[in-house]
Amino acid sequence: MRSLLAMWVGWRFYLARQSNRFINFISFASTAGIALGVAVLIVVLSAMNGFEKELEQRLLGVVSHGELIGVNEPIHDWQHIVDDAKKIPGIVAAAPFVRMQGLVQKVGGFQGLTVLGVDIDREADVSNIKQFMSEQSWQSLGEQQTNNIVLGRGLAKSLDLKVGQSLSLYMPNVNASTQRKIAAAKSHRFVVSGIFELGGELDTSTAYIPMQYAAKTLNLGESVSGVRIKVDDVFAAPRLIRDLGYSQQQYVYISDWTRTQGHLYQDIQLVRMVMYLVLALVIAVACFNIVSTLVMAVRDKQSEIAILLTMGMKKASVMLIFVVQGAFNGILGCAIGAALGVSVALNLSAIAKGIESILGIQLLSADVYFIDFLPSQLNGGDVVTVVCLAFIMSVIATLYPAWKASQTLPARALAGR
């Protein structure tokens, strides 16, 4: 009963603050600061979640989770590696590939290009690159004896190439018997049979051709450059790929996504942590405005506090009055901030596109980032965590002013009246 009375009095004091415009303004500022901090933190965490999702589904869905590559010579018995991979729990699939490195000529000079020879029947098990190109483009890679090539949209645009046009790839002329590079470069002609659109660096640095044609070009016969591995848990990839590599008789290079793309994941986690700390401090600063509001409210309500104490109200109940009054600021700020943050997070990609079209700018460049749009994935757990954090900080901010209110001396307060 006493708690209910204290809460009711606190609510009345909260409404009565409107009679003092200055206190009302400080209270509004604290509420607005909490709301803004909560909203921005929810939006930032949703953007970080979106980047993680795109990294896992888009980039790591195309880039192999791990690779075993022949040392100084191609892998001859690649089928044995594929069979061994199936025996290791956690490895989903394995597929052979042939890798070619070369240069393509564009306006102003040359550009490096990695060409992957793939078998579409097996490649679909380890990569979802098929999702980013048309069915016709994908099937053109199944014509193993043709010189078809599927380019990224970014590369095709920079080279001004369209489907059906020719592309020349300049590669070191390697003598297959001695593996010694001859100074003169050799040109290989390909026909653009399709274009994939993934976004980011892969759009400009990677292309796909039929595996048998690539092996023929490099005089590999039935051998391949390496074997691509897909695992069910990307964070277990280093251990699984290492176990598979150590079990082989032939010397192989062992590589996994953490070596090639791991810096992207680490950067996302670092930005998430830094932004979380910065915006948590923003919320803390806003919560400290509650201290100012309550200090002034305590001074303004000295007589009322003294009367309540003389009527027998406990000091703990007096504290609860002002804790409740300050908590209302936190509750209102958290509610407004959560509603605003969730609304923006759910439409962040569309909002970013709208800003780009209005201002004529590009927020994320494919030349710098692995995607060229602003992703967002709202996580309910993040919303609950942020709201709880802001509310707890707002309640903590009320403790000192509430304690000072409970230390009011009735006689002195009433005499001062």
Short mmCIF file of C-alpha atoms in Angstrom, two decimals:
data_model
loop_
_atom_site.label_atom_id
_atom_site.label_comp_id
_atom_site.label_asym_id
_atom_site.label_seq_id
_atom_site.Cartn_x
_atom_site.Cartn_y
_atom_site.Cartn_z
CA MET A 1 0.00 0.00 0.00
CA ARG A 2 2.81 2.42 0.91
CA SER A 3 4.55 1.63 -2.38
CA LEU A 4 1.37 2.35 -4.32
CA LEU A 5 0.96 5.65 -2.50
CA ALA A 6 4.56 6.61 -3.25
CA MET A 7 4.12 5.72 -6.91
CA TRP A 8 0.89 7.73 -7.12
CA VAL A 9 2.53 10.76 -5.52
CA GLY A 10 5.50 10.38 -7.85
CA TRP A 11 3.16 10.35 -10.83
CA ARG A 12 1.43 13.51 -9.55
CA PHE A 13 4.80 15.22 -9.09
CA TYR A 14 5.75 14.16 -12.62
CA LEU A 15 2.62 15.81 -14.04
CA ALA A 16 3.06 18.88 -11.84
CA ARG A 17 6.50 19.61 -13.30
CA GLN A 18 4.71 21.39 -16.17
CA SER A 19 4.01 24.30 -13.82
CA ASN A 20 7.72 25.05 -13.80
CA ARG A 21 8.78 25.69 -17.38
CA PHE A 22 12.50 25.39 -16.71
CA ILE A 23 12.16 22.03 -14.98
CA ASN A 24 9.80 20.95 -17.74
CA PHE A 25 12.38 21.89 -20.38
CA ILE A 26 15.20 19.98 -18.64
CA SER A 27 12.90 16.98 -18.27
CA PHE A 28 12.03 17.15 -21.96
CA ALA A 29 15.73 17.37 -22.87
CA SER A 30 16.55 14.27 -20.84
CA THR A 31 13.66 12.32 -22.37
CA ALA A 32 14.62 13.41 -25.89
CA GLY A 33 18.27 12.49 -25.28
CA ILE A 34 17.36 9.02 -24.06
CA ALA A 35 15.00 8.50 -26.99
CA LEU A 36 17.61 9.64 -29.51
CA GLY A 37 20.33 7.47 -27.99
CA VAL A 38 18.11 4.39 -27.88
CA ALA A 39 16.90 4.91 -31.46
CA VAL A 40 20.39 5.45 -32.90
CA LEU A 41 21.83 2.49 -31.00
CA ILE A 42 19.07 0.19 -32.30
CA VAL A 43 19.65 1.40 -35.86
CA VAL A 44 23.45 0.98 -35.63
CA LEU A 45 23.19 -2.51 -34.16
CA SER A 46 20.69 -3.47 -36.89
CA ALA A 47 23.11 -2.20 -39.54
CA MET A 48 25.95 -4.23 -37.99
CA ASN A 49 23.69 -7.28 -37.94
CA GLY A 50 22.92 -6.63 -41.60
CA PHE A 51 26.59 -6.48 -42.48
CA GLU A 52 27.21 -9.77 -40.67
CA LYS A 53 24.29 -11.40 -42.48
CA GLU A 54 25.50 -10.20 -45.88
CA LEU A 55 29.04 -11.29 -45.04
CA GLU A 56 27.85 -14.80 -44.23
CA GLN A 57 25.16 -15.25 -46.89
CA ARG A 58 26.53 -13.18 -49.75
CA LEU A 59 30.32 -13.09 -49.48
CA LEU A 60 30.96 -16.33 -47.57
CA GLY A 61 28.24 -17.99 -49.62
CA VAL A 62 30.35 -17.40 -52.73
CA VAL A 63 33.88 -17.37 -51.33
CA SER A 64 34.83 -20.87 -50.21
CA HIS A 65 34.92 -21.55 -46.48
CA GLY A 66 38.22 -23.32 -47.04
CA GLU A 67 40.57 -24.55 -49.75
CA LEU A 68 43.23 -27.19 -50.19
CA ILE A 69 45.66 -26.15 -52.93
CA GLY A 70 48.45 -28.18 -54.41
CA VAL A 71 52.02 -27.21 -53.52
CA ASN A 72 54.27 -26.73 -56.58
CA GLU A 73 52.05 -29.08 -58.57
CA PRO A 74 48.35 -29.59 -59.19
CA ILE A 75 46.24 -32.03 -57.21
CA HIS A 76 45.99 -35.27 -59.18
CA ASP A 77 43.71 -37.40 -57.01
CA TRP A 78 41.20 -34.73 -56.05
CA GLN A 79 38.39 -37.29 -55.80
CA HIS A 80 40.21 -38.82 -52.81
CA ILE A 81 40.12 -35.45 -51.02
CA VAL A 82 36.40 -35.09 -51.75
CA ASP A 83 35.78 -38.56 -50.30
CA ASP A 84 37.85 -37.77 -47.20
CA ALA A 85 35.92 -34.52 -46.70
CA LYS A 86 32.63 -36.42 -46.56
CA LYS A 87 33.97 -38.47 -43.64
CA ILE A 88 34.59 -35.42 -41.41
CA PRO A 89 31.56 -34.27 -39.40
CA GLY A 90 30.92 -30.59 -40.01
CA ILE A 91 32.07 -30.52 -43.64
CA VAL A 92 29.04 -30.20 -45.91
CA ALA A 93 30.55 -30.56 -49.38
CA ALA A 94 33.73 -30.35 -51.43
CA ALA A 95 34.31 -29.47 -55.08
CA PRO A 96 37.38 -29.23 -57.35
CA PHE A 97 38.39 -26.05 -59.12
CA VAL A 98 41.03 -24.71 -61.46
CA ARG A 99 42.36 -21.23 -60.79
CA MET A 100 43.91 -18.95 -63.38
CA GLN A 101 45.50 -15.56 -62.74
CA GLY A 102 45.89 -13.01 -65.46
CA LEU A 103 45.42 -9.47 -66.69
CA VAL A 104 42.69 -7.91 -68.77
CA GLN A 105 43.15 -4.67 -70.63
CA LYS A 106 40.90 -1.73 -69.92
CA VAL A 107 40.96 1.97 -70.59
CA GLY A 108 44.05 3.39 -68.92
CA GLY A 109 45.91 0.13 -68.37
CA PHE A 110 45.50 -3.44 -67.13
CA GLN A 111 43.55 -5.01 -64.30
CA GLY A 112 44.22 -8.22 -62.43
CA LEU A 113 41.59 -10.95 -62.75
CA THR A 114 41.12 -14.28 -61.00
CA VAL A 115 39.39 -16.83 -63.23
CA LEU A 116 37.90 -19.92 -61.57
CA GLY A 117 37.21 -23.02 -63.59
CA VAL A 118 34.24 -24.79 -61.99
CA ASP A 119 32.13 -27.88 -62.46
CA ILE A 120 28.58 -26.60 -62.03
CA ASP A 121 27.29 -29.93 -60.71
CA ARG A 122 29.72 -29.83 -57.78
CA GLU A 123 30.14 -26.07 -57.46
CA ALA A 124 26.48 -25.63 -56.54
CA ASP A 125 27.18 -27.70 -53.40
CA VAL A 126 29.90 -25.37 -52.08
CA SER A 127 28.84 -21.96 -53.44
CA ASN A 128 25.63 -20.04 -54.06
CA ILE A 129 27.07 -17.98 -56.92
CA LYS A 130 24.27 -19.46 -59.03
CA GLN A 131 21.81 -17.21 -57.21
CA PHE A 132 23.55 -14.10 -58.51
CA MET A 133 23.37 -14.89 -62.22
CA SER A 134 20.72 -15.96 -64.69
CA GLU A 135 20.04 -19.64 -65.35
CA GLN A 136 21.34 -19.23 -68.89
CA SER A 137 24.63 -17.81 -67.60
CA TRP A 138 24.98 -20.67 -65.12
CA GLN A 139 24.28 -23.34 -67.72
CA SER A 140 26.86 -21.82 -70.08
CA LEU A 141 29.51 -22.87 -67.54
CA GLY A 142 28.36 -26.46 -67.95
CA GLU A 143 29.57 -26.50 -71.56
CA GLN A 144 32.95 -27.84 -70.51
CA GLN A 145 34.74 -27.66 -73.87
CA THR A 146 33.78 -24.06 -74.67
CA ASN A 147 35.64 -20.86 -73.88
CA ASN A 148 32.66 -19.27 -72.14
CA ILE A 149 33.29 -16.81 -69.32
CA VAL A 150 30.90 -15.23 -66.82
CA LEU A 151 32.02 -11.82 -65.56
CA GLY A 152 30.96 -9.68 -62.62
CA ARG A 153 28.82 -6.70 -63.52
CA GLY A 154 31.42 -4.28 -62.16
CA LEU A 155 34.16 -5.71 -64.38
CA ALA A 156 31.89 -5.92 -67.42
CA LYS A 157 30.97 -2.27 -66.93
CA SER A 158 34.58 -1.13 -66.57
CA LEU A 159 35.58 -3.10 -69.69
CA ASP A 160 32.43 -2.04 -71.55
CA LEU A 161 31.63 -5.67 -72.38
CA LYS A 162 28.27 -7.30 -73.05
CA VAL A 163 27.14 -10.88 -73.47
CA GLY A 164 28.45 -12.30 -76.75
CA GLN A 165 31.55 -10.08 -76.93
CA SER A 166 35.12 -11.34 -76.61
CA LEU A 167 37.60 -10.91 -73.80
CA SER A 168 41.37 -11.49 -73.86
CA LEU A 169 43.12 -12.71 -70.71
CA TYR A 170 46.90 -12.26 -70.62
CA MET A 171 48.72 -14.93 -68.62
CA PRO A 172 52.39 -15.90 -68.15
CA ASN A 173 53.27 -18.56 -70.70
CA VAL A 174 54.17 -21.53 -68.49
CA ASN A 175 56.02 -24.55 -69.83
CA ALA A 176 54.06 -27.53 -68.42
CA SER A 177 57.09 -29.85 -68.33
CA THR A 178 59.50 -27.61 -66.44
CA GLN A 179 57.05 -25.22 -64.75
CA ARG A 180 59.32 -22.35 -65.76
CA LYS A 181 57.77 -19.10 -66.77
CA ILE A 182 58.67 -17.71 -70.14
CA ALA A 183 58.97 -13.95 -70.28
CA ALA A 184 56.38 -13.50 -73.01
CA ALA A 185 52.76 -13.41 -71.92
CA LYS A 186 50.19 -15.56 -73.66
CA SER A 187 46.74 -14.34 -74.58
CA HIS A 188 43.64 -16.49 -74.09
CA ARG A 189 40.40 -15.52 -75.74
CA PHE A 190 37.05 -16.00 -74.05
CA VAL A 191 33.46 -15.22 -75.02
CA VAL A 192 31.29 -13.48 -72.44
CA SER A 193 28.36 -15.87 -71.91
CA GLY A 194 26.85 -14.23 -68.83
CA ILE A 195 27.16 -11.65 -66.10
CA PHE A 196 26.71 -12.10 -62.36
CA GLU A 197 25.90 -9.29 -59.94
CA LEU A 198 27.20 -9.83 -56.43
CA GLY A 199 28.45 -6.40 -55.44
CA GLY A 200 31.74 -5.48 -53.88
CA GLU A 201 35.24 -6.50 -54.87
CA LEU A 202 34.28 -9.89 -56.30
CA ASP A 203 32.29 -8.14 -59.02
CA THR A 204 35.46 -6.62 -60.40
CA SER A 205 38.11 -9.23 -59.65
CA THR A 206 36.57 -12.67 -60.27
CA ALA A 207 35.21 -14.52 -63.29
CA TYR A 208 34.04 -18.11 -63.94
CA ILE A 209 34.75 -20.52 -66.81
CA PRO A 210 34.13 -24.26 -67.37
CA MET A 211 36.58 -26.35 -65.35
CA GLN A 212 37.60 -28.75 -68.12
CA TYR A 213 38.39 -25.87 -70.45
CA ALA A 214 40.49 -24.21 -67.73
CA ALA A 215 42.37 -27.48 -67.11
CA LYS A 216 42.96 -27.81 -70.85
CA THR A 217 44.26 -24.24 -71.05
CA LEU A 218 46.78 -24.93 -68.27
CA ASN A 219 47.64 -28.42 -69.55
CA LEU A 220 46.50 -30.01 -66.28
CA GLY A 221 44.78 -33.02 -67.82
CA GLU A 222 42.53 -34.54 -65.15
CA SER A 223 44.25 -32.63 -62.36
CA VAL A 224 42.93 -29.50 -60.64
CA SER A 225 44.39 -26.51 -58.80
CA GLY A 226 42.63 -27.32 -55.56
CA VAL A 227 39.48 -28.36 -53.74
CA ARG A 228 36.94 -25.95 -52.26
CA ILE A 229 35.32 -26.88 -48.95
CA LYS A 230 31.99 -25.85 -47.43
CA VAL A 231 31.25 -26.32 -43.71
CA ASP A 232 28.05 -26.00 -41.70
CA ASP A 233 29.61 -23.64 -39.13
CA VAL A 234 31.83 -20.97 -40.66
CA PHE A 235 33.60 -20.36 -37.34
CA ALA A 236 34.65 -24.00 -37.22
CA ALA A 237 36.17 -23.79 -40.72
CA PRO A 238 39.83 -23.33 -39.63
CA ARG A 239 39.76 -26.48 -37.50
CA LEU A 240 37.87 -28.62 -40.03
CA ILE A 241 39.99 -27.56 -43.00
CA ARG A 242 43.16 -28.17 -40.99
CA ASP A 243 42.00 -31.67 -40.02
CA LEU A 244 41.26 -32.48 -43.66
CA GLY A 245 44.57 -31.08 -44.90
CA TYR A 246 46.66 -32.95 -42.35
CA SER A 247 45.09 -36.24 -43.40
CA GLN A 248 46.35 -35.95 -47.00
CA GLN A 249 49.40 -37.69 -48.43
CA GLN A 250 50.15 -34.93 -50.93
CA TYR A 251 51.51 -31.61 -49.71
CA VAL A 252 48.79 -28.98 -49.85
CA TYR A 253 48.34 -25.37 -48.82
CA ILE A 254 45.58 -25.03 -46.24
CA SER A 255 43.50 -21.86 -46.41
CA ASP A 256 40.19 -20.78 -44.92
CA TRP A 257 37.96 -17.71 -45.07
CA THR A 258 39.44 -16.19 -41.90
CA ARG A 259 42.71 -15.68 -43.78
CA THR A 260 41.15 -13.99 -46.79
CA GLN A 261 37.98 -12.35 -45.47
CA GLY A 262 38.41 -12.54 -41.69
CA HIS A 263 39.41 -8.89 -41.45
CA LEU A 264 35.91 -7.91 -42.58
CA TYR A 265 34.30 -9.80 -39.70
CA GLN A 266 36.78 -8.35 -37.22
CA ASP A 267 36.14 -4.83 -38.52
CA ILE A 268 32.38 -5.30 -38.11
CA GLN A 269 32.81 -6.51 -34.53
CA LEU A 270 35.18 -3.63 -33.72
CA VAL A 271 32.78 -1.03 -35.12
CA ARG A 272 29.89 -2.66 -33.25
CA MET A 273 31.76 -2.49 -29.93
CA VAL A 274 32.95 1.10 -30.42
CA MET A 275 29.52 2.35 -31.48
CA TYR A 276 27.88 0.51 -28.59
CA LEU A 277 30.18 2.22 -26.11
CA VAL A 278 29.84 5.66 -27.70
CA LEU A 279 26.06 5.56 -27.90
CA ALA A 280 25.79 4.08 -24.40
CA LEU A 281 27.69 7.16 -23.21
CA VAL A 282 25.24 9.35 -25.13
CA ILE A 283 22.39 7.67 -23.26
CA ALA A 284 24.29 8.11 -19.98
CA VAL A 285 24.70 11.84 -20.62
CA ALA A 286 20.97 12.11 -21.32
CA CYS A 287 20.24 10.21 -18.11
CA PHE A 288 22.34 12.66 -16.12
CA ASN A 289 19.87 15.34 -17.17
CA ILE A 290 17.41 13.42 -15.01
CA VAL A 291 19.68 14.21 -12.06
CA SER A 292 19.36 17.92 -12.83
CA THR A 293 15.61 17.62 -13.23
CA LEU A 294 15.13 15.81 -9.94
CA VAL A 295 17.50 18.06 -7.98
CA MET A 296 15.42 21.05 -9.03
CA ALA A 297 12.21 19.12 -8.40
CA VAL A 298 13.37 18.25 -4.87
CA ARG A 299 14.14 21.89 -4.14
CA ASP A 300 10.78 22.89 -5.58
CA LYS A 301 8.90 20.31 -3.48
CA GLN A 302 10.67 20.84 -0.14
CA SER A 303 7.46 21.81 1.66
CA GLU A 304 5.47 18.88 0.24
CA ILE A 305 8.24 16.47 1.24
CA ALA A 306 8.31 17.89 4.77
CA ILE A 307 4.53 17.51 5.11
CA LEU A 308 4.67 13.88 3.92
CA LEU A 309 7.44 13.11 6.41
CA THR A 310 5.53 14.71 9.31
CA MET A 311 2.50 12.63 8.35
CA GLY A 312 4.57 9.50 8.92
CA MET A 313 5.80 8.60 5.44
CA LYS A 314 9.00 6.57 5.54
CA LYS A 315 12.21 7.88 4.00
CA ALA A 316 12.26 4.87 1.67
CA SER A 317 8.83 5.88 0.37
CA VAL A 318 10.04 9.44 -0.20
CA MET A 319 12.94 8.04 -2.20
CA LEU A 320 10.54 5.92 -4.21
CA ILE A 321 8.50 9.02 -5.09
CA PHE A 322 11.41 10.62 -6.89
CA VAL A 323 12.72 7.35 -8.31
CA VAL A 324 9.30 6.89 -9.90
CA GLN A 325 9.27 10.47 -11.15
CA GLY A 326 12.64 10.05 -12.82
CA ALA A 327 11.79 6.56 -14.07
CA PHE A 328 8.88 8.01 -16.02
CA ASN A 329 11.38 10.04 -18.04
CA GLY A 330 13.32 6.87 -18.76
CA ILE A 331 10.22 4.87 -19.67
CA LEU A 332 8.95 7.57 -22.03
CA GLY A 333 12.38 8.03 -23.63
CA CYS A 334 12.87 4.27 -24.05
CA ALA A 335 9.40 3.83 -25.57
CA ILE A 336 9.81 6.68 -28.06
CA GLY A 337 13.39 5.64 -28.91
CA ALA A 338 12.46 1.98 -29.37
CA ALA A 339 9.53 2.83 -31.64
CA LEU A 340 11.61 5.24 -33.71
CA GLY A 341 14.64 2.92 -33.85
CA VAL A 342 12.61 -0.12 -34.89
CA SER A 343 10.80 1.87 -37.59
CA VAL A 344 14.05 3.20 -39.06
CA ALA A 345 15.86 -0.16 -38.78
CA LEU A 346 13.08 -1.98 -40.65
CA ASN A 347 13.31 0.53 -43.52
CA LEU A 348 17.00 1.42 -43.35
CA SER A 349 17.91 0.07 -46.79
CA ALA A 350 15.03 1.94 -48.45
CA ILE A 351 15.89 5.13 -46.55
CA ALA A 352 19.53 4.87 -47.65
CA LYS A 353 18.49 4.40 -51.28
CA GLY A 354 16.21 7.41 -51.02
CA ILE A 355 19.05 9.56 -49.65
CA GLU A 356 21.34 8.36 -52.46
CA SER A 357 18.79 9.24 -55.14
CA ILE A 358 17.96 12.65 -53.64
CA LEU A 359 21.56 13.74 -53.01
CA GLY A 360 23.05 11.92 -55.99
CA ILE A 361 25.71 10.20 -53.86
CA GLN A 362 26.68 6.62 -53.06
CA LEU A 363 26.88 5.85 -49.36
CA LEU A 364 28.77 2.57 -49.81
CA SER A 365 31.14 2.10 -52.73
CA ALA A 366 31.62 -1.39 -54.14
CA ASP A 367 35.28 -0.54 -54.66
CA VAL A 368 35.76 -0.22 -50.89
CA TYR A 369 33.15 -2.48 -49.28
CA PHE A 370 32.07 -6.02 -50.11
CA ILE A 371 28.54 -4.72 -50.76
CA ASP A 372 27.23 -1.53 -52.35
CA PHE A 373 24.08 -1.01 -50.26
CA LEU A 374 23.28 -0.42 -46.60
CA PRO A 375 21.90 -3.63 -45.06
CA SER A 376 19.80 -3.95 -41.93
CA GLN A 377 18.59 -6.86 -39.82
CA LEU A 378 16.57 -6.07 -36.72
CA ASN A 379 17.26 -8.36 -33.78
CA GLY A 380 14.67 -8.41 -31.01
CA GLY A 381 17.34 -9.27 -28.46
CA ASP A 382 19.25 -6.08 -29.32
CA VAL A 383 16.11 -3.98 -28.85
CA VAL A 384 15.42 -5.51 -25.43
CA THR A 385 19.07 -5.09 -24.37
CA VAL A 386 19.22 -1.44 -25.41
CA VAL A 387 15.89 -0.56 -23.79
CA CYS A 388 16.82 -2.33 -20.55
CA LEU A 389 20.23 -0.65 -20.50
CA ALA A 390 18.72 2.80 -20.99
CA PHE A 391 16.03 2.22 -18.37
CA ILE A 392 18.51 0.91 -15.78
CA MET A 393 20.79 3.92 -16.37
CA SER A 394 17.84 6.30 -16.00
CA VAL A 395 16.82 4.65 -12.71
CA ILE A 396 20.39 4.79 -11.39
CA ALA A 397 20.45 8.51 -12.21
CA THR A 398 17.49 9.06 -9.86
CA LEU A 399 19.07 7.50 -6.77
CA TYR A 400 21.14 10.42 -5.53
CA PRO A 401 18.43 13.13 -5.87
CA ALA A 402 15.89 10.72 -4.36
CA TRP A 403 18.21 10.04 -1.42
CA LYS A 404 18.72 13.78 -0.89
CA ALA A 405 14.94 14.22 -0.85
CA SER A 406 14.62 11.58 1.87
CA GLN A 407 17.14 13.50 4.02
CA THR A 408 14.94 16.59 4.12
CA LEU A 409 14.47 17.98 7.64
CA PRO A 410 10.75 18.77 8.04
CA ALA A 411 11.19 21.52 10.62
CA ARG A 412 13.79 23.38 8.58
CA ALA A 413 11.84 22.95 5.34
CA LEU A 414 8.59 24.20 6.86
CA ALA A 415 10.34 27.07 8.66
CA GLY A 416 11.93 28.12 5.37
CA ARG A 417 8.45 28.24 3.83
#
